[in-house]
PDB file of C-alpha atoms in Angstrom:
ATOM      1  CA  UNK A  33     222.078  -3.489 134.315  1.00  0.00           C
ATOM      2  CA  UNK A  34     223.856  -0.646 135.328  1.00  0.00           C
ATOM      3  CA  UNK A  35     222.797  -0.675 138.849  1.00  0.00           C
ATOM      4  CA  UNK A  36     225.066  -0.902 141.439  1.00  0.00           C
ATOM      5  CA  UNK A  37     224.627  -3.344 144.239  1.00  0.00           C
ATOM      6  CA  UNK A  38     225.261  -2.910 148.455  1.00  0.00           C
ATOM      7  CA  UNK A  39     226.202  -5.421 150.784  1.00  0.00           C
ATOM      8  CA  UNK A  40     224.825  -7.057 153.037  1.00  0.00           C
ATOM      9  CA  UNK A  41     221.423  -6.550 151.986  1.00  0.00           C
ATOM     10  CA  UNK A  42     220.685  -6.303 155.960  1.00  0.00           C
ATOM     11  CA  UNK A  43     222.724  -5.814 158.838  1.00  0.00           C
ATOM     12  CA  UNK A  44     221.371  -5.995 162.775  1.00  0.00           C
ATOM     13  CA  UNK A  45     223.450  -3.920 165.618  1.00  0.00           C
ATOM     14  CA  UNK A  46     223.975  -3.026 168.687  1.00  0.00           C
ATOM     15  CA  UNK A  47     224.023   0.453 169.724  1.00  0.00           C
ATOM     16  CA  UNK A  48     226.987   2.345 169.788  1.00  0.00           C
ATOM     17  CA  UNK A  49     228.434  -0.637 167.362  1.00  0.00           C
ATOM     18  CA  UNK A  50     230.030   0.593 164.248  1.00  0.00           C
ATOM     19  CA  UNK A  51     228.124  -0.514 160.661  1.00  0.00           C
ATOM     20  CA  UNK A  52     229.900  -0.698 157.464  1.00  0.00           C
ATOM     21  CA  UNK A  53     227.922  -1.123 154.782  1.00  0.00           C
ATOM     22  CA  UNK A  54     229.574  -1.648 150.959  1.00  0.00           C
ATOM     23  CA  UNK A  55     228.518  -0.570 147.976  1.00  0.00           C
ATOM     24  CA  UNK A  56     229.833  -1.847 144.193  1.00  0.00           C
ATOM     25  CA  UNK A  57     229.600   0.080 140.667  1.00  0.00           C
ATOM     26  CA  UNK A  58     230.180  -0.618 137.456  1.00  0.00           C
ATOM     27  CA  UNK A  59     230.943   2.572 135.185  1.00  0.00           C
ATOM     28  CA  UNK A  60     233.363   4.911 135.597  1.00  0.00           C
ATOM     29  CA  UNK A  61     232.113   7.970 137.897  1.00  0.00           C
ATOM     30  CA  UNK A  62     232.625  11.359 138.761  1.00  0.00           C
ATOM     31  CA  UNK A  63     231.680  11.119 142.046  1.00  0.00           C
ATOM     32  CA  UNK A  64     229.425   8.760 144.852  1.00  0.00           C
ATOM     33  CA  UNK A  65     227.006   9.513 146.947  1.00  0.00           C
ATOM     34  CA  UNK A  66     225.246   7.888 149.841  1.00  0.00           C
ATOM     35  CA  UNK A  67     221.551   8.185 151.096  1.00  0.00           C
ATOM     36  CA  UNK A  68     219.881   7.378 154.345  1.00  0.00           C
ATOM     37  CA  UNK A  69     216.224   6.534 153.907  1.00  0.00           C
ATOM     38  CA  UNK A  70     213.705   6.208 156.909  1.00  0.00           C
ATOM     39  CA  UNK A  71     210.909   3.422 156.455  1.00  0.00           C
ATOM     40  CA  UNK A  72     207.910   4.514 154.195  1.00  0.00           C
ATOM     41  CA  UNK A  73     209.883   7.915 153.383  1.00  0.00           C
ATOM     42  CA  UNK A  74     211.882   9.764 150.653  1.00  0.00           C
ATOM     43  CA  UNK A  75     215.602   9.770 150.671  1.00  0.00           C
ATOM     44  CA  UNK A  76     217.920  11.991 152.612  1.00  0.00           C
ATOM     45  CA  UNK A  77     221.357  12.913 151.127  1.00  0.00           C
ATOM     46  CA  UNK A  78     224.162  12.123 153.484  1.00  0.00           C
ATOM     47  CA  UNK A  79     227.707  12.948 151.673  1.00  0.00           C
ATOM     48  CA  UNK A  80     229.188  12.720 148.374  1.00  0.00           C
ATOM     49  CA  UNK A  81     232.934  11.867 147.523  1.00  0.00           C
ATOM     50  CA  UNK A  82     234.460  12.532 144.631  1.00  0.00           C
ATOM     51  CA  UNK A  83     236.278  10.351 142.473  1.00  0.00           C
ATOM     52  CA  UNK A  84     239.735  11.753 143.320  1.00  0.00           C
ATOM     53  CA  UNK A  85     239.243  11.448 146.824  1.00  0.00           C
ATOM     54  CA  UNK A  86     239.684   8.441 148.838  1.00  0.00           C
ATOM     55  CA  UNK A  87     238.180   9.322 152.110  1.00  0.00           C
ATOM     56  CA  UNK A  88     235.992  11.487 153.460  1.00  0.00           C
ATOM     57  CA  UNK A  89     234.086  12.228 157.203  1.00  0.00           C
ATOM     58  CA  UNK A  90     230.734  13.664 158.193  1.00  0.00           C
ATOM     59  CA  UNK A  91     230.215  13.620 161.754  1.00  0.00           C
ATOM     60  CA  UNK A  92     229.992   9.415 162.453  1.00  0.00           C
ATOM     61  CA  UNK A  93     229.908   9.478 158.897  1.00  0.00           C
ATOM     62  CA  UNK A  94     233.654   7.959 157.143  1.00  0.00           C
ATOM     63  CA  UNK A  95     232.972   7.586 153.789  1.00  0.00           C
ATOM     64  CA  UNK A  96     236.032   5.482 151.003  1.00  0.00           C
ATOM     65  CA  UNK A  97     236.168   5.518 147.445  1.00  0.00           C
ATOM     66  CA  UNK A  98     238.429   2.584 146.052  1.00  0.00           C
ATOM     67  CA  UNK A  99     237.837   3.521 142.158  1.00  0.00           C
ATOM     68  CA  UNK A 100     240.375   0.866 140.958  1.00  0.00           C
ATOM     69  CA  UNK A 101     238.219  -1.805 142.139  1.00  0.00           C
ATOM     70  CA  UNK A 102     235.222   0.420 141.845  1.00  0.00           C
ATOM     71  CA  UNK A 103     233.317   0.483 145.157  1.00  0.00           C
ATOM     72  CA  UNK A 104     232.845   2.480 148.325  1.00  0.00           C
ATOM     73  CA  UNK A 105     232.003   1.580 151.760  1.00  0.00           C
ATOM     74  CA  UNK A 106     230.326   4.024 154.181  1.00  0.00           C
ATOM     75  CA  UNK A 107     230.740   3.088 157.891  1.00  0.00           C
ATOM     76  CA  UNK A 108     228.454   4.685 161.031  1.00  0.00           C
ATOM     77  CA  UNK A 109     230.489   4.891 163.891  1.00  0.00           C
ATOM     78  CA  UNK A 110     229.213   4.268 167.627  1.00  0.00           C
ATOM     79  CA  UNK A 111     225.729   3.905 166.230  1.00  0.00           C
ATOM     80  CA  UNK A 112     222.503   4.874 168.190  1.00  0.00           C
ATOM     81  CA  UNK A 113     218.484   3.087 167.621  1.00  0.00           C
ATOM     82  CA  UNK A 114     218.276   6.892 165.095  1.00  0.00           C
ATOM     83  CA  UNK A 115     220.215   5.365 162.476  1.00  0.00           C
ATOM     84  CA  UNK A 116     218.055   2.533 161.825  1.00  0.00           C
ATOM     85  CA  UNK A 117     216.916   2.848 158.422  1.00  0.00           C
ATOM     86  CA  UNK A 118     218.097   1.738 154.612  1.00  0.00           C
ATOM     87  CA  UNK A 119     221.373   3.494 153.019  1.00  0.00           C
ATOM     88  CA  UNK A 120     221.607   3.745 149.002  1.00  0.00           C
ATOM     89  CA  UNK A 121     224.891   4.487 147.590  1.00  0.00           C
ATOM     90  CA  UNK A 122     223.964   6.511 143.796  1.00  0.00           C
ATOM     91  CA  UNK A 123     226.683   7.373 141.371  1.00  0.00           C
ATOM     92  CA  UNK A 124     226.640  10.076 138.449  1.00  0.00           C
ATOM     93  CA  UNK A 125     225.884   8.150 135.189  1.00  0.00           C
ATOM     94  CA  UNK A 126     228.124  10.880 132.901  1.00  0.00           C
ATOM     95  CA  UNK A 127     229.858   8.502 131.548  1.00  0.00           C
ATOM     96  CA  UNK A 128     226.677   7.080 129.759  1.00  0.00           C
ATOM     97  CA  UNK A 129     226.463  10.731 128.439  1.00  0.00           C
ATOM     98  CA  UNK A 130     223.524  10.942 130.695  1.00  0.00           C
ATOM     99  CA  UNK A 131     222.772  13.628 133.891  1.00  0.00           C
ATOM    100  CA  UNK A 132     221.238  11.118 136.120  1.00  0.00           C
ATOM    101  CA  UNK A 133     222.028   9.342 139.162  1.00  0.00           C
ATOM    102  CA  UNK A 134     222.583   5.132 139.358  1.00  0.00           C
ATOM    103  CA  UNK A 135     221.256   4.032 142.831  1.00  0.00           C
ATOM    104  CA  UNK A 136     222.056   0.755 144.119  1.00  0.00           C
ATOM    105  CA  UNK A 137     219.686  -1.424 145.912  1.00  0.00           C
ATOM    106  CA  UNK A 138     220.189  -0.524 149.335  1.00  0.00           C
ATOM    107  CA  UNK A 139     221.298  -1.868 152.628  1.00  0.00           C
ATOM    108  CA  UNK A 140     218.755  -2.243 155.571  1.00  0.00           C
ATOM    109  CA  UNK A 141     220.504  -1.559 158.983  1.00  0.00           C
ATOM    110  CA  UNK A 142     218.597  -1.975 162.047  1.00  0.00           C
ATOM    111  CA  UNK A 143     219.972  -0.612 165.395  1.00  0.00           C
ATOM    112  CA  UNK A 144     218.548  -2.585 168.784  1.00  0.00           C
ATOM    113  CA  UNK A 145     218.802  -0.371 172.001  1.00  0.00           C
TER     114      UNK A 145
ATOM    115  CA  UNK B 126     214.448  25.187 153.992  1.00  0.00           C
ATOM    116  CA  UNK B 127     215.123  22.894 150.901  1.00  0.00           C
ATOM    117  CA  UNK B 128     211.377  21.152 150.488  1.00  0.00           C
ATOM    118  CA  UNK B 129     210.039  18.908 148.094  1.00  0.00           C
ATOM    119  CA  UNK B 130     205.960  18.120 148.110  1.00  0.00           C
ATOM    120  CA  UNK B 131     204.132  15.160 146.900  1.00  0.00           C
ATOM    121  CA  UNK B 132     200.084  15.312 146.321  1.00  0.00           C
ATOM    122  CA  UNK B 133     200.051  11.914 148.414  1.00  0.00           C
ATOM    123  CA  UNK B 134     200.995   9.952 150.885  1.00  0.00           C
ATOM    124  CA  UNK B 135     199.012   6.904 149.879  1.00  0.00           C
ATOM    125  CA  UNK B 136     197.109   6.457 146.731  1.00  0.00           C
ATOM    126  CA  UNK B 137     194.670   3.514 146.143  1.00  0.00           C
ATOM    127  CA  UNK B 138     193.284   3.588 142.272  1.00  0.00           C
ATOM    128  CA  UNK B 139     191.538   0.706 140.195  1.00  0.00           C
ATOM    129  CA  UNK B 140     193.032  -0.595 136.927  1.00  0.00           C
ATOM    130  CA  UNK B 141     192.602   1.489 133.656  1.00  0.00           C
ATOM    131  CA  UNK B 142     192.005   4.485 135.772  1.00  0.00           C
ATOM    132  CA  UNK B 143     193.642   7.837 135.183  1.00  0.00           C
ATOM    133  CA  UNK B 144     196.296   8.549 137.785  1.00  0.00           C
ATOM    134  CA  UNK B 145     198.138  11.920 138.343  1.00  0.00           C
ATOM    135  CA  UNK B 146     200.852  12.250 140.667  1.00  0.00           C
ATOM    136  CA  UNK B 147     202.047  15.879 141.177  1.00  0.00           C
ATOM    137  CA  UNK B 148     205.350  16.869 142.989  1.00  0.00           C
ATOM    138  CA  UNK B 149     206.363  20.453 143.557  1.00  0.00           C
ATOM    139  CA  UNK B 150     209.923  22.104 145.262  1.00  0.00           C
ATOM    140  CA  UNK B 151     210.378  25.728 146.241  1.00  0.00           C
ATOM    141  CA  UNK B 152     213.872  25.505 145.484  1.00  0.00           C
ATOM    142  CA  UNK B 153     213.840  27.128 141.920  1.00  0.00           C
ATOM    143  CA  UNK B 154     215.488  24.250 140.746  1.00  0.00           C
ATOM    144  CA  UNK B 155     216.162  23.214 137.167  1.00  0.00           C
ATOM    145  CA  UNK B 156     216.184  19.566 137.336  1.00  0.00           C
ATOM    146  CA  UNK B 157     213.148  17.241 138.649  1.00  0.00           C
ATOM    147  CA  UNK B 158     213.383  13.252 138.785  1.00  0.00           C
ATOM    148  CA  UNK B 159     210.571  10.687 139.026  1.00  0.00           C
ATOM    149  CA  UNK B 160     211.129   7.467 140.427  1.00  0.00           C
ATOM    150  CA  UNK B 161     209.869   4.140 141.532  1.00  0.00           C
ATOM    151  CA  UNK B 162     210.607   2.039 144.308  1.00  0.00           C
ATOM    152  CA  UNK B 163     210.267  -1.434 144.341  1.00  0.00           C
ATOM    153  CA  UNK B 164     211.690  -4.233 146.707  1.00  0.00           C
ATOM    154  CA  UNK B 165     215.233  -6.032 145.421  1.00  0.00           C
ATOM    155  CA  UNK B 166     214.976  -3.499 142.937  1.00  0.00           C
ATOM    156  CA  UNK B 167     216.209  -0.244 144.120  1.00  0.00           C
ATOM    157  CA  UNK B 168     214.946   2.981 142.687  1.00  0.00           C
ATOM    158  CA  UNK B 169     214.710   3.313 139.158  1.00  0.00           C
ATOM    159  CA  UNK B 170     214.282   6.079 136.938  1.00  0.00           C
ATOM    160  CA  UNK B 171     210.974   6.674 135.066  1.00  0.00           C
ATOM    161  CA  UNK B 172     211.334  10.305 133.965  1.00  0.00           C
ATOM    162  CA  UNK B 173     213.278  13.455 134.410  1.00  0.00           C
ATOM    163  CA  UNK B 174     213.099  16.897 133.405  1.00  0.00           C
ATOM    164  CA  UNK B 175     216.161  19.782 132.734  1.00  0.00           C
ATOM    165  CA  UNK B 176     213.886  22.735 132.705  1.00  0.00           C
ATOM    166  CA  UNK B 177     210.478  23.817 132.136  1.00  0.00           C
ATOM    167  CA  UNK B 178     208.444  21.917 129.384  1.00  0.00           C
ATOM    168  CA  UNK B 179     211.384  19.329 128.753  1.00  0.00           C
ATOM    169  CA  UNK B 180     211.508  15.858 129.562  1.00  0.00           C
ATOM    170  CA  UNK B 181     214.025  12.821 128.904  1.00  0.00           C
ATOM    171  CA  UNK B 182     212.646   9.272 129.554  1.00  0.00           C
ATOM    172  CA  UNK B 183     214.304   7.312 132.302  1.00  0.00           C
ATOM    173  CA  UNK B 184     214.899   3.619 131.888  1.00  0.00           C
ATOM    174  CA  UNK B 185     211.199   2.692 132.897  1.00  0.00           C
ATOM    175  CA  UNK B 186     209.031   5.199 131.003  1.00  0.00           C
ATOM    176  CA  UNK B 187     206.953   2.920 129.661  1.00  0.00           C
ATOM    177  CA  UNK B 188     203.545   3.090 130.520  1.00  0.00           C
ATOM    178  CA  UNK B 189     204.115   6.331 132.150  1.00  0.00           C
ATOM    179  CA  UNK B 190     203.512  10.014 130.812  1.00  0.00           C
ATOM    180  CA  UNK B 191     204.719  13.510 132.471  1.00  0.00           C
ATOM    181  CA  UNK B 192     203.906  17.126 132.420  1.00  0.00           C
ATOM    182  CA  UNK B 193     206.538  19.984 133.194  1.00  0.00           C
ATOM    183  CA  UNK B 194     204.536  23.650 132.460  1.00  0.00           C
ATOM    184  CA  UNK B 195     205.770  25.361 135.457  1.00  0.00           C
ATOM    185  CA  UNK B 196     209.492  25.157 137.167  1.00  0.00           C
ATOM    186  CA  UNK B 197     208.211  24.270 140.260  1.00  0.00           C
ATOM    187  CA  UNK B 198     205.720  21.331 139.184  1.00  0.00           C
ATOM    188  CA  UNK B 199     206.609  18.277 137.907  1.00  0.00           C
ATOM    189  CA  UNK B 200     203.854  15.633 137.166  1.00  0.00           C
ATOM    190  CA  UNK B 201     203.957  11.565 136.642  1.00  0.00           C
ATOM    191  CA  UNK B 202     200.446  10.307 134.623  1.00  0.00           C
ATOM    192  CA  UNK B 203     199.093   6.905 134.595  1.00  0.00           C
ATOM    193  CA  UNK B 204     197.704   6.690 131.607  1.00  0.00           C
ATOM    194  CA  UNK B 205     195.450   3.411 132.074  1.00  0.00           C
ATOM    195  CA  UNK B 206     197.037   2.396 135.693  1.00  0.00           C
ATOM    196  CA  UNK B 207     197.766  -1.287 135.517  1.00  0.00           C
ATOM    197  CA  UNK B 208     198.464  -3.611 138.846  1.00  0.00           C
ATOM    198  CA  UNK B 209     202.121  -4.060 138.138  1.00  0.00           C
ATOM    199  CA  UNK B 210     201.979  -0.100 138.274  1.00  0.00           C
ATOM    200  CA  UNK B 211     201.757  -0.356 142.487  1.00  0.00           C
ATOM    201  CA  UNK B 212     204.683   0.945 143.976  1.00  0.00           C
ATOM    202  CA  UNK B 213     206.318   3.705 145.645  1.00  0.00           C
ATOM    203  CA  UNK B 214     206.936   6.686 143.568  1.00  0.00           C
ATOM    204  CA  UNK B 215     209.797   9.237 144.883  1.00  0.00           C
ATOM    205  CA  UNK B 216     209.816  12.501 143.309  1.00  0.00           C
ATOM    206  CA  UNK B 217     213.583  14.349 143.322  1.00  0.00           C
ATOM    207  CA  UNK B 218     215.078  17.950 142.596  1.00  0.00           C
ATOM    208  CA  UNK B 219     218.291  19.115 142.154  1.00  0.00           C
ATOM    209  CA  UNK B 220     219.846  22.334 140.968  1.00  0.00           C
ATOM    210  CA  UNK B 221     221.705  22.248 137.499  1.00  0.00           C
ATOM    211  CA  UNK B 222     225.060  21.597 137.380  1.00  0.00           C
ATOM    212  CA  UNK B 223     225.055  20.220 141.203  1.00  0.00           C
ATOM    213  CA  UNK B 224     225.277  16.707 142.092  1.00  0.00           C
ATOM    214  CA  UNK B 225     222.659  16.453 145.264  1.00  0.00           C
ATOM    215  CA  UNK B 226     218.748  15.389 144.464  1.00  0.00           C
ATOM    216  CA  UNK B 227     216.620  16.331 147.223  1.00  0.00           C
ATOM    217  CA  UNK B 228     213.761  14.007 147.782  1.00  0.00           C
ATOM    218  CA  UNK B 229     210.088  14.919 148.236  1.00  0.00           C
ATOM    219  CA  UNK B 230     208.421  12.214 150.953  1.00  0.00           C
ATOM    220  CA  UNK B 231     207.182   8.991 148.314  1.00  0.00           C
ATOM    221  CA  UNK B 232     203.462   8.416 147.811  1.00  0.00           C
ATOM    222  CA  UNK B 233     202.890   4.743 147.951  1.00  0.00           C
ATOM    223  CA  UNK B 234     200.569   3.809 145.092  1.00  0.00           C
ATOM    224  CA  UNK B 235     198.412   0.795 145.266  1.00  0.00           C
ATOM    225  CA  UNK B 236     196.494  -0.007 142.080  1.00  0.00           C
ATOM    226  CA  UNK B 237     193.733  -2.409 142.568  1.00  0.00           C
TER     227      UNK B 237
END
């Protein structure tokens, strides 16, 4: 399969706790994104990093790239009951010759008040 | 406003029925992805589309049909809609040569 996975599958928090959530890969990429998706709804694109970077920030969003061991980790800092909802990291597929994106299979974070 | 459209929110059909699935963006964009959502199994591709009246299966097509006439529409068929066909289907776009999809809002398809 060329999915790639996330861990954990779930993580439970306290508000204004910090979540780190990991995601794995398998091919070489061009770049990695991550995606926030709220229950029931489509996905939400939250920051890309490219393969020759090795960190990057969005707001509470620190995104790393580690491409020699091939995975990423995103982490939410000082998190608030908003951010509850499943993250997908997706990475380009060009080295399959292909345009498409690989997502993995998500990590469920729920944020108690 | 980037905005992606789905016909449906929910969708309840019977087996061997006919199902269309339409998805539309106002973005002018070139690309347009079908997916399917399934617990433990991420989202997987069924479809996509470059440009208008091209397609390119996905690694799931089978089963599944599409229809690109017009830049803006991009349409998943259910030929003979089968239960193992219930999921949630998430309908992408993305501008050529970029890197972002933007996602329309799913329509959860049950198929009796």
């Amino acid at each position: 399969s060329q999915q790639g996975e996330e861990d954990p599958q779930a993580l439970s928090i306290q508000e204004g706790e910090n979540a780190t959530m990991n995601c794995s890969y398998k091919t070489s990429i061009n770049n990695l994104q991550w995606y926030r998706q709220n229950s029931g709804r489509g996905l939400v694109h939250l920051i890309l990093i490219r393969s020759n970077e090795r960190e990057k920030h969005s707001g509470r969003l620190r995104v790393t790239l580690d491409t020699s061991k091939k995975s990423s980790s995103l982490l939410i800092t000082a998190s608030r009951a908003a951010d509850t909802a499943s993250y997908f990291c997706a990475t380009d597929a060009r080295s399959y010759n292909t345009d498409k994106l690989i997502f993995g299979t998500g990590t469920r974070l729920q944020v108690f008040p | 406003d980037v905005k992606v459209t789905q016909s449906s929110r929910y969708l309840v059909k019977r087996t061997g029925e006919k199902v269309f699935l339409e998805c539309v963006q106002d973005m002018d964009h070139e690309n347009m992805f079908w997916y399917r959502q399934d617990p433990g199994l991420g989202l997987r591709l069924i479809y996509f589309s470059y440009d208008v009246k091209m397609k390119e299966k996905g690694d799931i097509p089978e089963g599944y049909s599409v229809s690109r006439e017009k830049k803006e529409r991009f349409s998943l068929i259910l030929e003979s809609a089968s239960t193992n066909q219930t999921s949630m289907y998430l309908c992408a776009s993305r501008k050529q040569s970029t890197d972002t999809q933007y996602f329309g809002p799913g329509t959860r398809l049950t198929v009796l």
